[in-house]
């Protein structure tokens, strides 16, 4: 997972570098920007229009929401992959464990759990490791290890919420600075005509828009991640109860 995160981060940095290059070229050729905006508007593509507006913004301030988006998406993708690998068919797994214990094959049940990925199998394995110590010990072990696995599922989510909160703030920073730039131009020109303040106001509004867009995109991914965590946590709880019932039946059958 660390290698995957590094690859995603490098790809994001490269993409971001390409965007900055385009913005630098745009600053040296304002007429080309106007022509690009006109072409994008004529074609009517939303993504092209957003790209054009991104280029029109100030590179220093537009880079901040872009960095937040790249890093936030890297954390989101890492969590989605981890949670997808953690999902298993819990009912099928518990059916195999129950079938093995009905035959008195505790080691076989352990092997099934050991060879199955995900927190559900790990919890069942921890419970089976203490099957000879009594049902109370098994229950405490399952509950304790379930808390550990829940922590693994939520690992990195705090960083996603950080970038969700930061993105609008970074956009507002550009807004405030853009307003200051506009008033500086008014002071220098001694005139309050729209043409004097239009540039600064435009940068201010564009940075705010993109900060909000970044936050919305990351929020969608974050809610999806939370839904997967809730589903896996529910599986863990149901499987823990099922495991205790299976062990109880095993004890009644083989430990009279």
CSV table of C-alpha atoms in Angstrom, one decimal:
chain,number,residue,atom,x,y,z
A,1,UNK,CA,0.0,0.0,0.0
A,2,UNK,CA,2.9,2.4,0.7
A,3,UNK,CA,4.3,1.7,-2.8
A,4,UNK,CA,0.8,2.4,-4.3
A,5,UNK,CA,0.5,5.6,-2.3
A,6,UNK,CA,3.9,6.7,-3.5
A,7,UNK,CA,3.0,6.0,-7.2
A,8,UNK,CA,-0.2,7.9,-6.9
A,9,UNK,CA,1.5,10.8,-5.2
A,10,UNK,CA,4.2,11.0,-8.0
A,11,UNK,CA,1.5,10.8,-10.7
A,12,UNK,CA,-0.4,13.6,-9.0
A,13,UNK,CA,2.7,15.8,-8.7
A,14,UNK,CA,3.5,15.2,-12.4
A,15,UNK,CA,0.0,16.1,-13.4
A,16,UNK,CA,0.2,19.2,-11.2
A,17,UNK,CA,3.5,20.2,-12.7
A,18,UNK,CA,2.0,20.0,-16.2
A,19,UNK,CA,-0.9,22.3,-15.0
A,20,UNK,CA,1.6,24.8,-13.6
A,21,UNK,CA,3.5,24.8,-16.9
A,22,UNK,CA,0.3,25.5,-18.8
A,23,UNK,CA,-0.4,28.4,-16.4
A,24,UNK,CA,3.1,29.8,-16.8
A,25,UNK,CA,2.7,29.7,-20.5
A,26,UNK,CA,-0.7,31.4,-20.2
A,27,UNK,CA,0.7,34.3,-18.2
A,28,UNK,CA,3.1,35.2,-21.0
A,29,UNK,CA,0.3,35.0,-23.6
A,30,UNK,CA,-2.9,36.6,-22.4
A,31,UNK,CA,-4.3,36.7,-25.9
A,32,UNK,CA,-4.0,33.0,-26.3
A,33,UNK,CA,-5.9,32.5,-23.0
A,34,UNK,CA,-8.8,34.6,-24.4
A,35,UNK,CA,-8.8,32.5,-27.6
A,36,UNK,CA,-8.8,29.3,-25.5
A,37,UNK,CA,-11.7,30.5,-23.4
A,38,UNK,CA,-13.6,31.3,-26.5
A,39,UNK,CA,-13.0,27.9,-28.1
A,40,UNK,CA,-14.0,26.1,-24.8
A,41,UNK,CA,-17.2,28.2,-24.6
A,42,UNK,CA,-18.1,27.4,-28.2
A,43,UNK,CA,-17.5,23.6,-27.7
A,44,UNK,CA,-19.6,23.7,-24.5
A,45,UNK,CA,-17.5,21.2,-22.6
A,46,UNK,CA,-17.8,21.7,-18.8
A,47,UNK,CA,-14.4,20.2,-18.0
A,48,UNK,CA,-12.7,22.4,-20.7
A,49,UNK,CA,-14.4,25.4,-19.2
A,50,UNK,CA,-13.2,24.5,-15.8
A,51,UNK,CA,-9.7,23.9,-17.1
A,52,UNK,CA,-9.7,27.3,-18.8
A,53,UNK,CA,-10.9,29.1,-15.6
A,54,UNK,CA,-8.2,27.2,-13.7
A,55,UNK,CA,-5.5,28.6,-16.0
A,56,UNK,CA,-6.9,32.1,-15.8
A,57,UNK,CA,-6.5,32.0,-12.0
A,58,UNK,CA,-3.3,33.0,-10.3
A,59,UNK,CA,-0.8,30.1,-10.3
A,60,UNK,CA,0.3,30.8,-6.7
A,61,UNK,CA,-3.2,30.5,-5.3
A,62,UNK,CA,-4.7,28.0,-7.6
A,63,UNK,CA,-1.8,25.6,-6.8
A,64,UNK,CA,-3.0,25.3,-3.2
A,65,UNK,CA,-6.4,23.8,-3.9
A,66,UNK,CA,-4.8,21.6,-6.6
A,67,UNK,CA,-2.2,20.2,-4.1
A,68,UNK,CA,-5.0,19.6,-1.5
A,69,UNK,CA,-7.0,17.7,-4.2
A,70,UNK,CA,-4.0,15.5,-5.3
A,71,UNK,CA,-3.0,14.5,-1.8
A,72,UNK,CA,-6.6,14.1,-0.6
A,73,UNK,CA,-7.4,11.8,-3.6
A,74,UNK,CA,-4.3,9.8,-2.9
A,75,UNK,CA,-5.5,9.1,0.6
A,76,UNK,CA,-9.0,8.3,-0.7
A,77,UNK,CA,-7.8,5.9,-3.3
A,78,UNK,CA,-5.6,4.1,-0.8
A,79,UNK,CA,-8.5,3.7,1.6
A,80,UNK,CA,-10.8,2.5,-1.1
A,81,UNK,CA,-8.3,-0.2,-2.3
A,82,UNK,CA,-7.7,-1.3,1.3
A,83,UNK,CA,-11.3,-1.5,2.2
A,84,UNK,CA,-12.1,-3.3,-1.1
A,85,UNK,CA,-9.5,-6.0,-0.2
A,86,UNK,CA,-10.9,-6.2,3.3
A,87,UNK,CA,-14.4,-7.2,2.1
A,88,UNK,CA,-15.1,-10.9,2.0
A,89,UNK,CA,-18.2,-13.1,1.9
A,90,UNK,CA,-18.7,-13.3,5.6
A,91,UNK,CA,-21.6,-15.8,5.5
A,92,UNK,CA,-19.6,-18.2,3.3
A,93,UNK,CA,-16.6,-17.9,5.6
A,94,UNK,CA,-18.7,-18.6,8.8
A,95,UNK,CA,-20.3,-21.5,7.0
A,96,UNK,CA,-16.9,-23.1,6.4
A,97,UNK,CA,-15.8,-22.5,10.0
A,98,UNK,CA,-19.0,-24.0,11.3
A,99,UNK,CA,-18.6,-27.0,9.1
A,100,UNK,CA,-15.1,-27.6,10.4
A,101,UNK,CA,-16.0,-27.2,14.0
A,102,UNK,CA,-19.0,-29.6,13.6
A,103,UNK,CA,-16.4,-32.2,12.7
A,104,UNK,CA,-14.2,-31.2,15.7
A,105,UNK,CA,-11.5,-29.9,13.4
A,106,UNK,CA,-10.4,-26.8,15.2
A,107,UNK,CA,-7.1,-26.6,13.3
A,108,UNK,CA,-9.0,-26.8,10.0
A,109,UNK,CA,-11.1,-23.9,11.1
A,110,UNK,CA,-8.0,-21.9,12.0
A,111,UNK,CA,-6.5,-22.7,8.6
A,112,UNK,CA,-9.6,-21.5,6.8
A,113,UNK,CA,-9.5,-18.2,8.7
A,114,UNK,CA,-5.7,-17.9,8.3
A,115,UNK,CA,-6.0,-18.3,4.5
A,116,UNK,CA,-8.8,-15.7,4.2
A,117,UNK,CA,-8.0,-12.0,4.0
A,118,UNK,CA,-9.8,-9.3,5.8
A,119,UNK,CA,-10.7,-8.3,9.4
A,120,UNK,CA,-13.6,-10.8,9.7
A,121,UNK,CA,-11.3,-13.7,9.2
A,122,UNK,CA,-8.7,-12.2,11.5
A,123,UNK,CA,-11.3,-11.8,14.3
A,124,UNK,CA,-12.5,-15.4,13.9
A,125,UNK,CA,-8.9,-16.6,14.0
A,126,UNK,CA,-8.2,-14.8,17.3
A,127,UNK,CA,-11.3,-16.3,18.8
A,128,UNK,CA,-10.4,-19.8,17.6
A,129,UNK,CA,-6.9,-19.4,19.1
A,130,UNK,CA,-8.6,-19.2,22.6
A,131,UNK,CA,-11.3,-21.8,22.1
A,132,UNK,CA,-9.9,-24.0,24.9
A,133,UNK,CA,-9.9,-21.1,27.4
A,134,UNK,CA,-13.6,-20.7,27.7
A,135,UNK,CA,-16.4,-18.7,26.0
A,136,UNK,CA,-15.8,-15.6,28.1
A,137,UNK,CA,-12.1,-15.4,27.1
A,138,UNK,CA,-13.1,-15.9,23.5
A,139,UNK,CA,-15.6,-13.1,23.7
A,140,UNK,CA,-13.2,-10.7,25.2
A,141,UNK,CA,-10.5,-11.6,22.7
A,142,UNK,CA,-12.9,-11.1,19.8
A,143,UNK,CA,-14.1,-7.7,21.1
A,144,UNK,CA,-10.6,-6.4,21.8
A,145,UNK,CA,-9.2,-7.5,18.4
A,146,UNK,CA,-12.3,-6.1,16.7
A,147,UNK,CA,-11.5,-2.7,18.1
A,148,UNK,CA,-8.0,-3.0,16.7
A,149,UNK,CA,-9.3,-3.9,13.3
A,150,UNK,CA,-11.8,-1.1,13.3
A,151,UNK,CA,-8.9,1.3,13.9
A,152,UNK,CA,-7.1,-0.1,10.9
A,153,UNK,CA,-10.2,0.5,8.7
A,154,UNK,CA,-10.4,4.1,9.8
A,155,UNK,CA,-6.6,4.7,9.4
A,156,UNK,CA,-6.0,7.8,7.2
A,157,UNK,CA,-9.5,9.1,7.3
A,158,UNK,CA,-8.5,12.0,9.5
A,159,UNK,CA,-6.2,13.2,6.7
A,160,UNK,CA,-9.1,13.2,4.2
A,161,UNK,CA,-11.2,15.3,6.5
A,162,UNK,CA,-8.3,17.7,7.0
A,163,UNK,CA,-8.1,18.3,3.2
A,164,UNK,CA,-11.8,18.6,2.9
A,165,UNK,CA,-11.7,21.4,5.5
A,166,UNK,CA,-8.6,23.0,4.1
A,167,UNK,CA,-9.7,23.3,0.5
A,168,UNK,CA,-12.3,26.0,0.9
A,169,UNK,CA,-10.0,27.8,3.3
A,170,UNK,CA,-7.2,27.8,0.7
A,171,UNK,CA,-9.7,29.1,-1.8
A,172,UNK,CA,-10.8,31.9,0.6
A,173,UNK,CA,-7.2,32.9,1.0
A,174,UNK,CA,-7.0,33.5,-2.7
A,175,UNK,CA,-10.3,35.5,-2.5
A,176,UNK,CA,-9.0,37.8,0.2
A,177,UNK,CA,-5.7,38.3,-1.5
A,178,UNK,CA,-7.5,39.0,-4.8
A,179,UNK,CA,-9.6,41.6,-3.1
A,180,UNK,CA,-6.5,43.2,-1.7
A,181,UNK,CA,-5.0,43.3,-5.1
A,182,UNK,CA,-8.1,44.9,-6.5
A,183,UNK,CA,-8.1,47.7,-3.9
A,184,UNK,CA,-4.4,48.2,-4.5
A,185,UNK,CA,-5.1,48.8,-8.2
A,186,UNK,CA,-7.9,51.2,-7.2
A,187,UNK,CA,-5.4,53.1,-5.0
A,188,UNK,CA,-2.8,53.3,-7.7
A,189,UNK,CA,-5.1,54.3,-10.4
A,190,UNK,CA,-7.2,56.7,-8.3
A,191,UNK,CA,-10.2,55.3,-10.1
A,192,UNK,CA,-12.9,52.8,-9.1
A,193,UNK,CA,-14.0,51.9,-12.7
A,194,UNK,CA,-14.8,48.2,-13.3
A,195,UNK,CA,-11.8,47.7,-15.6
A,196,UNK,CA,-9.4,48.5,-12.9
A,197,UNK,CA,-10.7,46.0,-10.4
A,198,UNK,CA,-11.9,43.3,-12.7
A,199,UNK,CA,-8.6,41.3,-12.7
A,200,UNK,CA,-8.3,41.0,-8.9
A,201,UNK,CA,-12.0,40.2,-8.5
A,202,UNK,CA,-11.8,37.5,-11.1
A,203,UNK,CA,-8.9,35.8,-9.4
A,204,UNK,CA,-10.7,36.1,-6.1
A,205,UNK,CA,-13.9,34.4,-7.4
A,206,UNK,CA,-12.0,31.6,-9.3
A,207,UNK,CA,-10.0,30.5,-6.3
A,208,UNK,CA,-13.1,30.3,-4.2
A,209,UNK,CA,-14.9,28.2,-6.8
A,210,UNK,CA,-12.1,25.7,-7.1
A,211,UNK,CA,-11.6,25.5,-3.4
A,212,UNK,CA,-15.3,24.5,-3.0
A,213,UNK,CA,-15.1,22.1,-5.9
A,214,UNK,CA,-12.1,20.3,-4.3
A,215,UNK,CA,-13.9,20.0,-1.0
A,216,UNK,CA,-17.0,18.6,-2.7
A,217,UNK,CA,-15.1,16.0,-4.7
A,218,UNK,CA,-13.2,14.8,-1.6
A,219,UNK,CA,-16.4,14.8,0.4
A,220,UNK,CA,-18.1,12.4,-2.0
A,221,UNK,CA,-15.1,10.0,-1.8
A,222,UNK,CA,-15.1,10.4,2.0
A,223,UNK,CA,-18.7,9.5,2.4
A,224,UNK,CA,-18.2,6.4,0.1
A,225,UNK,CA,-15.3,5.3,2.3
A,226,UNK,CA,-17.4,5.8,5.4
A,227,UNK,CA,-20.2,3.6,3.9
A,228,UNK,CA,-17.7,0.8,3.2
A,229,UNK,CA,-16.3,1.1,6.8
A,230,UNK,CA,-19.8,0.8,8.2
A,231,UNK,CA,-20.5,-2.2,6.0
A,232,UNK,CA,-17.3,-4.0,7.1
A,233,UNK,CA,-17.8,-3.1,10.7
A,234,UNK,CA,-21.4,-4.6,10.6
A,235,UNK,CA,-19.9,-7.8,9.1
A,236,UNK,CA,-17.4,-7.9,11.9
A,237,UNK,CA,-20.1,-7.6,14.6
A,238,UNK,CA,-22.4,-10.2,13.0
A,239,UNK,CA,-19.6,-12.6,12.4
A,240,UNK,CA,-18.4,-12.2,16.0
A,241,UNK,CA,-21.9,-13.2,17.3
A,242,UNK,CA,-22.1,-16.1,14.9
A,243,UNK,CA,-18.6,-17.3,16.0
A,244,UNK,CA,-19.6,-17.3,19.6
A,245,UNK,CA,-22.7,-19.3,18.8
A,246,UNK,CA,-20.7,-21.8,16.8
A,247,UNK,CA,-18.1,-22.2,19.6
A,248,UNK,CA,-20.9,-22.7,22.1
A,249,UNK,CA,-22.3,-25.5,20.0
A,250,UNK,CA,-18.8,-27.0,19.7
A,251,UNK,CA,-18.3,-26.9,23.4
A,252,UNK,CA,-21.7,-28.6,24.0
A,253,UNK,CA,-20.9,-31.3,21.5
A,254,UNK,CA,-17.2,-32.1,22.3
A,255,UNK,CA,-16.7,-30.8,25.9
A,256,UNK,CA,-19.4,-32.4,27.9
